[in-house]
Coordinates of N, CA and C in Angstrom, one line a residue:
M1 N 27.8 -104.6 23.1 CA 28.3 -103.8 24.2 C 27.1 -103.2 25.0
K2 N 27.1 -103.3 26.3 CA 26.0 -102.7 27.1 C 26.5 -102.3 28.4
L3 N 26.0 -101.2 28.9 CA 26.3 -100.8 30.3 C 25.4 -101.6 31.2
A4 N 26.2 -102.4 32.0 CA 25.5 -103.4 32.9 C 25.2 -102.8 34.3
A5 N 26.1 -101.9 34.7 CA 25.9 -101.3 36.1 C 26.8 -100.1 36.1
S6 N 26.4 -99.2 37.0 CA 27.1 -97.9 37.2 C 26.9 -97.4 38.6
G7 N 27.8 -96.6 39.1 CA 27.7 -95.9 40.3 C 28.4 -94.6 40.3
E8 N 28.6 -94.0 41.5 CA 29.3 -92.7 41.5 C 30.7 -92.8 41.0
R9 N 31.4 -94.0 41.2 CA 32.8 -94.1 40.9 C 33.2 -95.2 40.0
F10 N 32.2 -95.8 39.4 CA 32.5 -97.0 38.5 C 31.5 -97.1 37.4
R11 N 31.9 -97.8 36.3 CA 31.0 -98.3 35.2 C 31.4 -99.7 34.9
V12 N 30.4 -100.5 34.6 CA 30.6 -101.9 34.2 C 30.0 -102.1 32.8
I13 N 30.8 -102.5 31.9 CA 30.3 -102.7 30.5 C 30.5 -104.1 30.1
D14 N 29.4 -104.8 29.8 CA 29.5 -106.2 29.4 C 29.5 -106.4 27.8
D15 N 30.0 -107.5 27.4 CA 30.1 -107.8 26.0 C 30.9 -106.7 25.3
F16 N 32.0 -106.4 25.9 CA 32.7 -105.2 25.4 C 33.3 -105.3 24.0
L17 N 33.9 -106.5 23.7 CA 34.4 -106.6 22.4 C 33.7 -107.7 21.6
P18 N 33.6 -107.5 20.3 CA 33.0 -108.5 19.4 C 33.9 -109.7 19.4
E19 N 33.4 -110.9 19.1 CA 34.2 -112.1 19.3 C 35.5 -112.2 18.6
G20 N 35.6 -111.6 17.4 CA 36.9 -111.7 16.7 C 38.0 -110.8 17.4
D21 N 37.6 -109.6 17.9 CA 38.5 -108.8 18.6 C 38.9 -109.4 20.0
L22 N 37.9 -110.0 20.6 CA 38.2 -110.7 21.9 C 39.2 -111.8 21.7
E23 N 39.1 -112.6 20.7 CA 40.0 -113.7 20.5 C 41.4 -113.1 20.1
E24 N 41.4 -112.0 19.4 CA 42.7 -111.4 19.0 C 43.5 -111.0 20.3
I25 N 42.9 -110.4 21.2 CA 43.6 -109.9 22.4 C 43.9 -111.1 23.4
R26 N 43.0 -112.1 23.4 CA 43.3 -113.3 24.2 C 44.5 -114.0 23.6
A27 N 44.6 -114.1 22.3 CA 45.8 -114.7 21.6 C 47.0 -114.0 22.0
L28 N 47.0 -112.7 22.0 CA 48.1 -111.9 22.3 C 48.6 -112.2 23.8
A29 N 47.6 -112.3 24.7 CA 47.9 -112.6 26.1 C 48.5 -113.9 26.2
R30 N 48.0 -114.9 25.4 CA 48.6 -116.3 25.5 C 50.1 -116.3 25.1
R31 N 50.4 -115.4 24.2 CA 51.8 -115.3 23.7 C 52.8 -114.6 24.7
R32 N 52.2 -113.9 25.6 CA 53.0 -113.2 26.6 C 53.8 -114.1 27.5
Q33 N 54.9 -113.6 28.0 CA 55.6 -114.3 29.0 C 55.3 -113.7 30.4
F34 N 54.8 -114.5 31.3 CA 54.4 -114.0 32.6 C 55.4 -114.3 33.7
H35 N 55.5 -113.4 34.6 CA 56.5 -113.5 35.7 C 55.7 -113.4 37.0
E36 N 56.2 -114.2 38.0 CA 55.6 -114.0 39.4 C 56.0 -112.7 39.9
V37 N 55.0 -112.0 40.6 CA 55.2 -110.7 41.2 C 54.6 -110.8 42.6
A38 N 55.3 -110.2 43.5 CA 54.7 -110.1 44.9 C 53.8 -108.9 45.0
S39 N 52.8 -109.0 45.8 CA 51.8 -107.9 46.0 C 52.5 -106.7 46.6
V40 N 52.2 -105.5 46.1 CA 52.7 -104.2 46.7 C 51.8 -103.8 47.8
V41 N 50.7 -104.5 48.1 CA 49.8 -104.2 49.2 C 50.2 -104.9 50.4
N42 N 50.2 -106.3 50.3 CA 50.5 -107.1 51.5 C 51.1 -108.4 50.9
A43 N 52.4 -108.5 50.7 CA 53.0 -109.6 50.0 C 52.7 -110.9 50.7
E44 N 52.7 -110.9 52.0 CA 52.5 -112.2 52.8 C 51.1 -112.7 52.7
A45 N 50.1 -111.8 52.8 CA 48.7 -112.2 52.8 C 48.1 -112.4 51.5
D46 N 48.6 -111.6 50.5 CA 47.9 -111.6 49.2 C 48.4 -112.8 48.3
G47 N 49.6 -113.3 48.5 CA 50.0 -114.4 47.6 C 50.6 -113.8 46.3
L48 N 51.1 -114.7 45.5 CA 51.7 -114.3 44.2 C 50.7 -114.2 43.1
A49 N 50.9 -113.1 42.3 CA 50.2 -113.0 41.0 C 51.2 -113.1 39.9
H50 N 50.8 -113.1 38.6 CA 51.6 -113.2 37.5 C 51.3 -112.0 36.6
R51 N 52.4 -111.4 36.1 CA 52.3 -110.2 35.3 C 53.1 -110.3 34.0
S52 N 52.6 -109.8 32.9 CA 53.3 -109.7 31.7 C 53.9 -108.3 31.6
R53 N 54.9 -108.2 30.6 CA 55.4 -106.9 30.3 C 54.2 -106.1 29.8
G54 N 54.1 -104.8 30.1 CA 53.0 -103.9 29.7 C 53.2 -103.2 28.4
A55 N 52.3 -102.3 28.2 CA 52.4 -101.4 27.0 C 51.9 -100.0 27.4
L56 N 52.4 -99.0 26.8 CA 52.1 -97.6 27.1 C 51.6 -96.9 25.8
L57 N 50.4 -96.4 25.8 CA 49.8 -95.7 24.7 C 49.5 -94.3 25.0
R58 N 49.7 -93.4 23.9 CA 49.3 -92.0 24.0 C 47.8 -92.0 23.8
Q59 N 47.2 -90.9 24.3 CA 45.8 -90.8 24.1 C 45.3 -90.8 22.7
D60 N 46.2 -90.5 21.8 CA 45.8 -90.5 20.3 C 46.2 -91.8 19.6
A61 N 46.4 -92.8 20.4 CA 46.6 -94.2 19.9 C 48.0 -94.4 19.4
V62 N 49.0 -93.6 19.8 CA 50.4 -93.9 19.4 C 51.0 -94.8 20.5
L63 N 51.6 -95.9 20.0 CA 52.2 -96.8 21.0 C 53.6 -96.2 21.4
L64 N 53.7 -96.0 22.7 CA 54.9 -95.3 23.2 C 56.0 -96.3 23.7
S65 N 55.6 -97.6 23.9 CA 56.5 -98.6 24.4 C 56.7 -99.6 23.3
E66 N 57.9 -100.1 23.2 CA 58.2 -101.1 22.1 C 57.5 -102.4 22.5
D67 N 56.9 -103.0 21.5 CA 56.1 -104.2 21.7 C 56.3 -105.1 20.4
T68 N 57.3 -106.0 20.5 CA 57.7 -106.8 19.4 C 56.6 -107.9 19.1
E69 N 55.7 -108.1 20.0 CA 54.7 -109.1 19.8 C 53.5 -108.6 19.1
V70 N 53.4 -107.3 18.9 CA 52.2 -106.6 18.3 C 52.6 -106.1 16.9
V71 N 51.9 -106.5 15.9 CA 52.0 -106.0 14.5 C 50.7 -105.2 14.3
G72 N 50.9 -103.8 14.2 CA 49.8 -103.0 14.1 C 49.1 -102.8 15.5
M73 N 48.0 -102.1 15.6 CA 47.4 -101.9 16.9 C 46.2 -102.9 17.0
P74 N 46.3 -103.7 18.1 CA 45.1 -104.6 18.3 C 43.8 -103.8 18.5
N75 N 42.8 -104.3 18.0 CA 41.5 -103.6 18.1 C 41.1 -103.3 19.5
A76 N 41.5 -104.2 20.4 CA 41.1 -104.0 21.8 C 41.8 -102.8 22.4
Y77 N 43.0 -102.5 22.0 CA 43.7 -101.3 22.5 C 42.8 -100.0 22.1
D78 N 42.4 -100.0 20.8 CA 41.7 -98.9 20.3 C 40.3 -98.8 20.9
A79 N 39.7 -99.9 21.2 CA 38.3 -99.9 21.8 C 38.4 -99.4 23.2
V80 N 39.4 -99.7 24.0 CA 39.6 -99.2 25.3 C 39.8 -97.7 25.3
L81 N 40.7 -97.3 24.4 CA 41.0 -95.8 24.3 C 39.7 -95.0 23.9
Q82 N 38.9 -95.5 23.0 CA 37.7 -94.9 22.6 C 36.7 -94.8 23.8
E83 N 36.7 -95.8 24.6 CA 35.8 -95.8 25.8 C 36.2 -94.8 26.8
L84 N 37.6 -94.7 27.0 CA 38.1 -93.8 28.0 C 37.8 -92.3 27.5
H85 N 38.0 -92.1 26.2 CA 37.7 -90.8 25.6 C 36.3 -90.4 25.9
S86 N 35.4 -91.3 25.8 CA 33.9 -91.0 25.9 C 33.5 -90.8 27.4
R87 N 34.3 -91.1 28.3 CA 33.9 -91.0 29.8 C 34.6 -89.8 30.4
R88 N 34.2 -88.7 29.9 CA 34.8 -87.4 30.4 C 34.3 -87.2 31.9
D89 N 33.1 -87.7 32.2 CA 32.6 -87.5 33.6 C 33.5 -88.3 34.6
M90 N 34.3 -89.3 34.1 CA 35.1 -90.1 35.0 C 36.6 -89.7 34.9
F91 N 37.1 -89.4 33.7 CA 38.5 -89.2 33.6 C 38.9 -87.8 33.1
G92 N 37.9 -87.0 32.7 CA 38.2 -85.7 32.1 C 38.5 -85.8 30.6
V93 N 39.1 -84.7 30.1 CA 39.3 -84.6 28.7 C 40.6 -85.1 28.2
A94 N 40.6 -86.0 27.3 CA 41.9 -86.6 26.7 C 42.7 -85.5 26.1
G95 N 44.0 -85.5 26.4 CA 44.9 -84.5 26.0 C 45.1 -83.4 26.9
E96 N 44.2 -83.2 27.8 CA 44.2 -82.2 28.9 C 44.4 -82.8 30.3
D97 N 43.4 -83.6 30.6 CA 43.4 -84.2 32.0 C 44.1 -85.5 32.0
W98 N 44.2 -86.1 30.8 CA 45.1 -87.4 30.8 C 45.7 -87.5 29.4
T99 N 46.9 -88.0 29.3 CA 47.6 -88.1 28.0 C 48.1 -89.5 27.7
V100 N 48.2 -90.4 28.7 CA 48.7 -91.7 28.4 C 47.8 -92.8 29.1
V101 N 47.9 -94.0 28.5 CA 47.2 -95.2 29.1 C 48.3 -96.3 29.1
G102 N 48.5 -96.8 30.3 CA 49.5 -97.9 30.4 C 48.7 -99.1 31.0
F103 N 49.1 -100.3 30.5 CA 48.5 -101.5 31.0 C 49.4 -102.7 30.8
S104 N 49.0 -103.8 31.5 CA 49.7 -105.1 31.4 C 48.7 -106.2 31.6
F105 N 49.0 -107.4 31.3 CA 48.2 -108.5 31.5 C 48.5 -109.2 32.8
W106 N 47.5 -109.5 33.6 CA 47.7 -110.1 34.9 C 46.9 -111.4 35.0
Q107 N 47.5 -112.3 35.8 CA 46.9 -113.6 36.1 C 46.9 -113.8 37.7
Y108 N 45.7 -114.1 38.2 CA 45.6 -114.4 39.6 C 45.1 -115.8 39.8
P109 N 46.0 -116.7 40.2 CA 45.6 -118.1 40.4 C 44.9 -118.4 41.7
A110 N 44.3 -119.6 41.8 CA 43.6 -119.9 43.1 C 44.5 -119.6 44.3
G111 N 43.9 -119.0 45.3 CA 44.6 -118.7 46.5 C 45.2 -117.3 46.6
S112 N 45.2 -116.6 45.5 CA 45.7 -115.2 45.5 C 44.7 -114.2 45.5
R113 N 45.1 -113.0 45.9 CA 44.2 -111.8 46.1 C 45.0 -110.6 46.0
L114 N 44.4 -109.4 46.0 CA 45.1 -108.1 46.2 C 44.3 -107.3 47.2
G115 N 45.0 -107.0 48.3 CA 44.3 -106.3 49.4 C 43.8 -104.9 49.1
W116 N 43.1 -104.3 50.1 CA 42.5 -103.0 49.9 C 43.6 -101.9 49.6
H117 N 43.3 -101.1 48.6 CA 44.2 -100.0 48.3 C 43.4 -99.0 47.4
N118 N 44.1 -97.9 47.2 CA 43.6 -96.9 46.2 C 44.7 -96.4 45.4
D119 N 44.5 -96.3 44.1 CA 45.6 -95.9 43.2 C 45.6 -94.4 42.9
V120 N 46.3 -93.7 43.8 CA 46.2 -92.2 43.8 C 47.2 -91.6 42.8
D121 N 48.1 -92.4 42.1 CA 49.0 -91.8 41.2 C 48.5 -91.9 39.7
A122 N 47.2 -92.2 39.6 CA 46.6 -92.2 38.2 C 45.3 -91.5 38.2
R123 N 44.9 -91.1 37.0 CA 43.6 -90.4 36.9 C 42.4 -91.3 36.9
G124 N 42.7 -92.6 36.9 CA 41.7 -93.6 36.9 C 42.3 -94.9 36.4
E125 N 41.5 -95.9 36.3 CA 41.9 -97.2 35.8 C 40.8 -98.0 35.2
F126 N 41.2 -99.1 34.5 CA 40.3 -100.0 33.9 C 40.7 -101.4 34.1
V127 N 39.8 -102.4 34.2 CA 40.0 -103.8 34.3 C 39.2 -104.5 33.2
F128 N 39.8 -105.2 32.3 CA 39.1 -106.0 31.3 C 39.4 -107.5 31.5
F129 N 38.3 -108.2 31.7 CA 38.4 -109.6 32.1 C 38.6 -110.5 30.8
L130 N 39.7 -111.2 30.7 CA 40.0 -111.9 29.5 C 39.8 -113.4 29.5
H131 N 39.7 -114.0 30.7 CA 39.6 -115.5 30.8 C 38.3 -115.9 30.0
E132 N 38.3 -117.2 29.6 CA 37.2 -117.7 28.7 C 36.0 -118.1 29.5
E133 N 36.2 -118.5 30.8 CA 35.0 -118.8 31.6 C 35.3 -118.5 33.0
W134 N 34.3 -118.2 33.8 CA 34.4 -117.9 35.2 C 33.1 -118.2 35.9
N135 N 33.2 -119.1 37.0 CA 32.1 -119.4 37.8 C 32.1 -118.4 39.0
A136 N 30.9 -117.9 39.3 CA 30.8 -116.9 40.4 C 31.4 -117.5 41.7
S137 N 31.3 -118.8 41.9 CA 31.8 -119.4 43.1 C 33.3 -119.4 43.2
W138 N 34.0 -119.1 42.1 CA 35.4 -119.0 42.1 C 35.9 -117.7 42.7
A139 N 35.0 -116.8 43.0 CA 35.3 -115.5 43.6 C 36.3 -114.7 42.7
G140 N 37.3 -114.0 43.3 CA 38.1 -113.1 42.6 C 37.4 -111.8 42.2
D141 N 36.3 -111.5 42.9 CA 35.5 -110.3 42.6 C 36.4 -109.1 42.8
L142 N 36.1 -108.1 42.0 CA 36.6 -106.7 42.2 C 35.6 -106.0 43.1
T143 N 36.0 -105.7 44.3 CA 35.2 -105.1 45.3 C 35.6 -103.6 45.5
L144 N 34.7 -102.7 45.5 CA 35.1 -101.3 45.7 C 34.1 -100.6 46.6
L145 N 34.6 -99.5 47.1 CA 33.8 -98.5 47.9 C 33.3 -97.4 47.0
D146 N 32.0 -97.4 46.7 CA 31.5 -96.4 45.7 C 31.2 -95.1 46.4
A147 N 32.2 -94.5 47.0 CA 32.1 -93.2 47.7 C 33.4 -92.6 47.8
D148 N 33.4 -91.3 47.9 CA 34.7 -90.5 48.0 C 35.3 -90.9 49.4
P149 N 36.6 -91.5 49.4 CA 37.2 -91.9 50.6 C 37.3 -90.7 51.6
E150 N 37.3 -89.5 51.2 CA 37.4 -88.3 52.1 C 36.2 -88.1 52.9
T151 N 35.1 -88.7 52.4 CA 33.8 -88.5 53.2 C 33.6 -89.6 54.3
V152 N 34.6 -90.5 54.4 CA 34.5 -91.5 55.4 C 35.4 -91.1 56.6
E153 N 34.8 -90.6 57.6 CA 35.5 -90.0 58.7 C 35.8 -91.0 59.8
I154 N 37.0 -91.4 60.0 CA 37.5 -92.3 61.0 C 38.8 -91.8 61.6
D155 N 39.1 -92.2 62.8 CA 40.4 -91.9 63.4 C 41.5 -92.9 62.8
T156 N 42.4 -92.3 62.0 CA 43.4 -93.2 61.4 C 44.8 -93.0 62.2
T157 N 44.7 -92.4 63.3 CA 46.0 -92.2 64.1 C 46.7 -93.5 64.3
G158 N 48.0 -93.5 63.9 CA 48.8 -94.7 64.1 C 48.7 -95.7 63.0
M159 N 47.9 -95.5 62.0 CA 47.7 -96.4 60.9 C 48.6 -96.1 59.8
S160 N 49.1 -97.1 59.1 CA 49.8 -96.9 57.8 C 48.7 -96.4 56.8
P161 N 49.1 -95.9 55.6 CA 48.2 -95.5 54.6 C 47.3 -96.6 54.2
L162 N 47.9 -97.8 54.0 CA 47.1 -99.0 53.5 C 46.1 -99.5 54.6
E163 N 46.6 -99.4 55.9 CA 45.7 -99.8 57.0 C 44.5 -98.8 57.1
A164 N 44.8 -97.5 56.8 CA 43.7 -96.5 56.8 C 42.7 -96.8 55.7
V165 N 43.2 -97.2 54.5 CA 42.3 -97.5 53.4 C 41.4 -98.6 53.8
E166 N 41.9 -99.7 54.3 CA 41.1 -100.8 54.7 C 40.1 -100.5 55.8
A167 N 40.5 -99.7 56.7 CA 39.6 -99.3 57.8 C 38.5 -98.4 57.3
K168 N 38.7 -97.6 56.3 CA 37.7 -96.8 55.7 C 36.7 -97.7 54.9
A169 N 37.2 -98.7 54.2 CA 36.3 -99.6 53.5 C 35.4 -100.4 54.5
G170 N 35.9 -100.7 55.7 CA 35.1 -101.4 56.7 C 34.1 -100.5 57.4
A171 N 34.5 -99.2 57.6 CA 33.7 -98.3 58.4 C 32.6 -97.5 57.6
A172 N 32.8 -97.5 56.3 CA 31.9 -96.7 55.5 C 30.4 -97.1 55.6
S173 N 29.5 -96.1 55.6 CA 28.1 -96.4 55.7 C 27.6 -96.9 54.4
H174 N 28.3 -96.6 53.3 CA 27.9 -97.1 52.0 C 28.2 -98.6 51.9
A175 N 27.3 -99.3 51.2 CA 27.5 -100.7 51.0 C 28.6 -100.9 49.9
L176 N 29.5 -101.9 50.1 CA 30.5 -102.2 49.2 C 29.9 -102.8 47.9
T177 N 30.5 -102.5 46.8 CA 30.0 -103.1 45.5 C 31.0 -104.1 45.1
S178 N 30.5 -105.3 44.8 CA 31.3 -106.5 44.3 C 31.0 -106.8 42.9
I179 N 32.0 -106.8 42.1 CA 31.8 -107.0 40.6 C 32.4 -108.4 40.2
V180 N 31.6 -109.3 39.8 CA 32.0 -110.6 39.4 C 32.9 -110.5 38.1
P181 N 34.0 -111.2 38.0 CA 34.9 -111.1 36.9 C 34.4 -111.9 35.7
K182 N 33.3 -111.5 35.1 CA 32.7 -112.1 34.0 C 33.5 -111.9 32.7
P183 N 33.7 -112.9 31.9 CA 34.5 -112.8 30.7 C 33.9 -111.7 29.8
N184 N 34.8 -110.9 29.1 CA 34.5 -109.9 28.2 C 33.8 -108.7 28.9
R185 N 34.1 -108.5 30.2 CA 33.5 -107.4 30.9 C 34.6 -106.4 31.2
L186 N 34.3 -105.1 30.9 CA 35.2 -104.0 31.2 C 34.7 -103.2 32.4
V187 N 35.5 -102.9 33.3 CA 35.2 -102.1 34.5 C 36.1 -100.8 34.5
L188 N 35.4 -99.7 34.6 CA 36.1 -98.4 34.6 C 36.0 -97.9 36.1
I189 N 37.1 -97.3 36.6 CA 37.1 -96.9 38.0 C 37.7 -95.5 38.1
K190 N 37.1 -94.7 38.8 CA 37.6 -93.3 39.1 C 38.8 -93.3 39.9
E191 N 39.6 -92.2 39.7 CA 40.8 -92.0 40.5 C 40.5 -92.0 42.0
G192 N 41.4 -92.7 42.8 CA 41.3 -92.7 44.2 C 40.3 -93.6 44.8
T193 N 39.6 -94.4 44.0 CA 38.6 -95.3 44.6 C 39.2 -96.4 45.4
I194 N 38.7 -96.7 46.6 CA 39.2 -97.8 47.4 C 38.6 -99.1 46.8
H195 N 39.5 -100.0 46.6 CA 39.1 -101.3 46.0 C 40.1 -102.4 46.4
C196 N 39.6 -103.6 46.1 CA 40.5 -104.8 46.3 C 40.1 -105.9 45.3
I197 N 40.9 -106.9 45.2 CA 40.6 -108.2 44.5 C 40.4 -109.3 45.5
Q198 N 39.2 -109.8 45.6 CA 38.9 -110.9 46.5 C 39.7 -112.1 46.2
R199 N 40.0 -112.9 47.2 CA 40.9 -114.1 46.9 C 40.2 -115.1 46.0
V200 N 40.9 -115.6 45.0 CA 40.4 -116.6 44.1 C 40.2 -117.9 44.9
D201 N 39.1 -118.5 44.8 CA 38.8 -119.7 45.6 C 39.6 -120.9 45.1
R202 N 39.9 -121.8 45.9 CA 40.6 -123.0 45.5 C 39.9 -123.8 44.5
T203 N 38.5 -123.7 44.5 CA 37.7 -124.5 43.6 C 37.9 -124.1 42.1
A204 N 38.6 -122.9 41.9 CA 38.9 -122.5 40.6 C 39.9 -123.5 39.9
G205 N 40.6 -124.2 40.7 CA 41.6 -125.2 40.2 C 42.7 -124.5 39.4
E206 N 42.8 -125.0 38.1 CA 43.8 -124.5 37.2 C 43.3 -123.2 36.5
N207 N 42.1 -122.8 36.7 CA 41.6 -121.6 36.0 C 42.2 -120.4 36.7
V208 N 42.6 -119.4 35.9 CA 43.2 -118.2 36.5 C 42.3 -117.0 36.1
R209 N 42.3 -116.1 37.0 CA 41.6 -114.8 36.8 C 42.6 -114.0 35.9
Q210 N 42.2 -113.8 34.7 CA 43.1 -113.1 33.7 C 42.5 -111.8 33.3
T211 N 43.3 -110.7 33.3 CA 42.8 -109.4 33.0 C 43.9 -108.6 32.1
M212 N 43.3 -107.6 31.4 CA 44.2 -106.5 30.9 C 43.8 -105.4 31.8
T213 N 44.8 -105.0 32.6 CA 44.5 -103.9 33.6 C 45.4 -102.7 33.3
G214 N 44.8 -101.6 33.4 CA 45.6 -100.4 33.0 C 45.2 -99.1 33.8
F215 N 46.0 -98.1 33.7 CA 45.9 -96.9 34.3 C 45.8 -95.7 33.3
V216 N 45.0 -94.7 33.7 CA 44.9 -93.5 32.9 C 45.8 -92.5 33.6
G217 N 46.8 -91.9 32.9 CA 47.7 -91.0 33.6 C 48.0 -89.8 32.7
I218 N 48.9 -89.0 33.2 CA 49.3 -87.8 32.5 C 50.9 -87.8 32.4
N219 N 51.4 -87.5 31.2 CA 52.8 -87.4 31.0 C 53.2 -85.9 31.2
P220 N 53.9 -85.6 32.2 CA 54.2 -84.2 32.5 C 54.9 -83.5 31.3
P221 N 54.8 -82.2 31.1 CA 55.5 -81.5 30.1 C 57.0 -81.7 30.3
E222 N 57.8 -81.6 29.2 CA 59.2 -81.9 29.3 C 59.9 -81.1 30.4
K223 N 59.6 -79.8 30.5 CA 60.3 -79.0 31.5 C 60.0 -79.4 32.9
Q224 N 58.9 -80.2 33.1 CA 58.6 -80.6 34.5 C 59.1 -82.0 34.8
Q225 N 59.6 -82.7 33.8 CA 59.9 -84.1 34.0 C 60.8 -84.4 35.1
Q226 N 61.9 -83.6 35.3 CA 62.8 -83.9 36.3 C 62.3 -83.4 37.7
A227 N 61.7 -82.3 37.7 CA 61.1 -81.8 39.0 C 60.0 -82.7 39.5
D228 N 59.2 -83.2 38.6 CA 58.1 -84.1 39.0 C 58.7 -85.4 39.5
N229 N 58.1 -85.9 40.5 CA 58.6 -87.2 41.0 C 58.0 -88.3 40.2
S230 N 57.5 -87.9 39.1 CA 57.0 -88.7 38.0 C 56.1 -89.8 38.3
N231 N 54.8 -89.4 38.3 CA 53.7 -90.4 38.4 C 53.9 -91.4 37.2
L232 N 54.3 -90.9 36.1 CA 54.4 -91.8 34.9 C 55.5 -92.8 35.1
E233 N 56.6 -92.5 35.8 CA 57.6 -93.5 36.1 C 57.1 -94.6 37.0
R234 N 56.3 -94.2 38.0 CA 55.8 -95.1 38.9 C 54.8 -96.0 38.2
L235 N 54.0 -95.4 37.3 CA 53.1 -96.2 36.5 C 53.8 -97.2 35.6
V236 N 54.9 -96.8 35.0 CA 55.7 -97.7 34.1 C 56.2 -98.8 34.9
S237 N 56.7 -98.5 36.2 CA 57.2 -99.6 37.0 C 56.2 -100.6 37.4
V238 N 55.0 -100.2 37.8 CA 53.9 -101.1 38.2 C 53.6 -102.0 37.0
L239 N 53.6 -101.4 35.8 CA 53.2 -102.2 34.6 C 54.3 -103.1 34.1
G240 N 55.5 -103.1 34.6 CA 56.6 -103.9 34.2 C 57.2 -103.4 32.9
L241 N 57.2 -102.1 32.7 CA 57.8 -101.6 31.5 C 59.3 -101.2 31.6
D242 N 59.7 -101.1 32.9 CA 61.1 -100.7 33.1 C 62.1 -101.8 33.0

């Protein structure tokens, strides 16, 4: 495991899992049933991706969602949790600033992408690349703006929120950061970071960009659950847990 790159709003960790743990989580992903899902950013332009049912973990490694395909806790789950715990500069203190981690497995085939967006309903997120091989020419890069979106001053009058996000990505004086989806690479991203998934090139053929992608969130106290418009419920919906 090694820190390969870092910025104001992201960290890239290569060789994240040892070989045995990596094969364990890949085997679990292979057993999953995937379903086509339309993009929540731009369904027409982005194309279809495939998502498996997700899982929800408490910050102390208690599995909150039923998962009949998992016997015990896969080492990858625990490794991700430990990494999130250690990144207080990005996500805050576990148990105080965040209490749950939800994730699912995703596949992006040739021709698909995910347009510019920022995930404001989470404390942050992670992307762990599971595919066994990936050529840089196959694209599918995770591209992000390594700057606070609020510092990018443009006139967004008449724009939808997503149009404003893309406009900020294009207008920012900061260079965009593009992260190749290298196998066994973990990317950590701060809350509210503008990012996208570049379109997977047709030369990828049958190879799919496969990830374990998750969000760091907070489970509101019981007395607030009904009053809160529940970020947790939206997180659960995105992950396919509902």
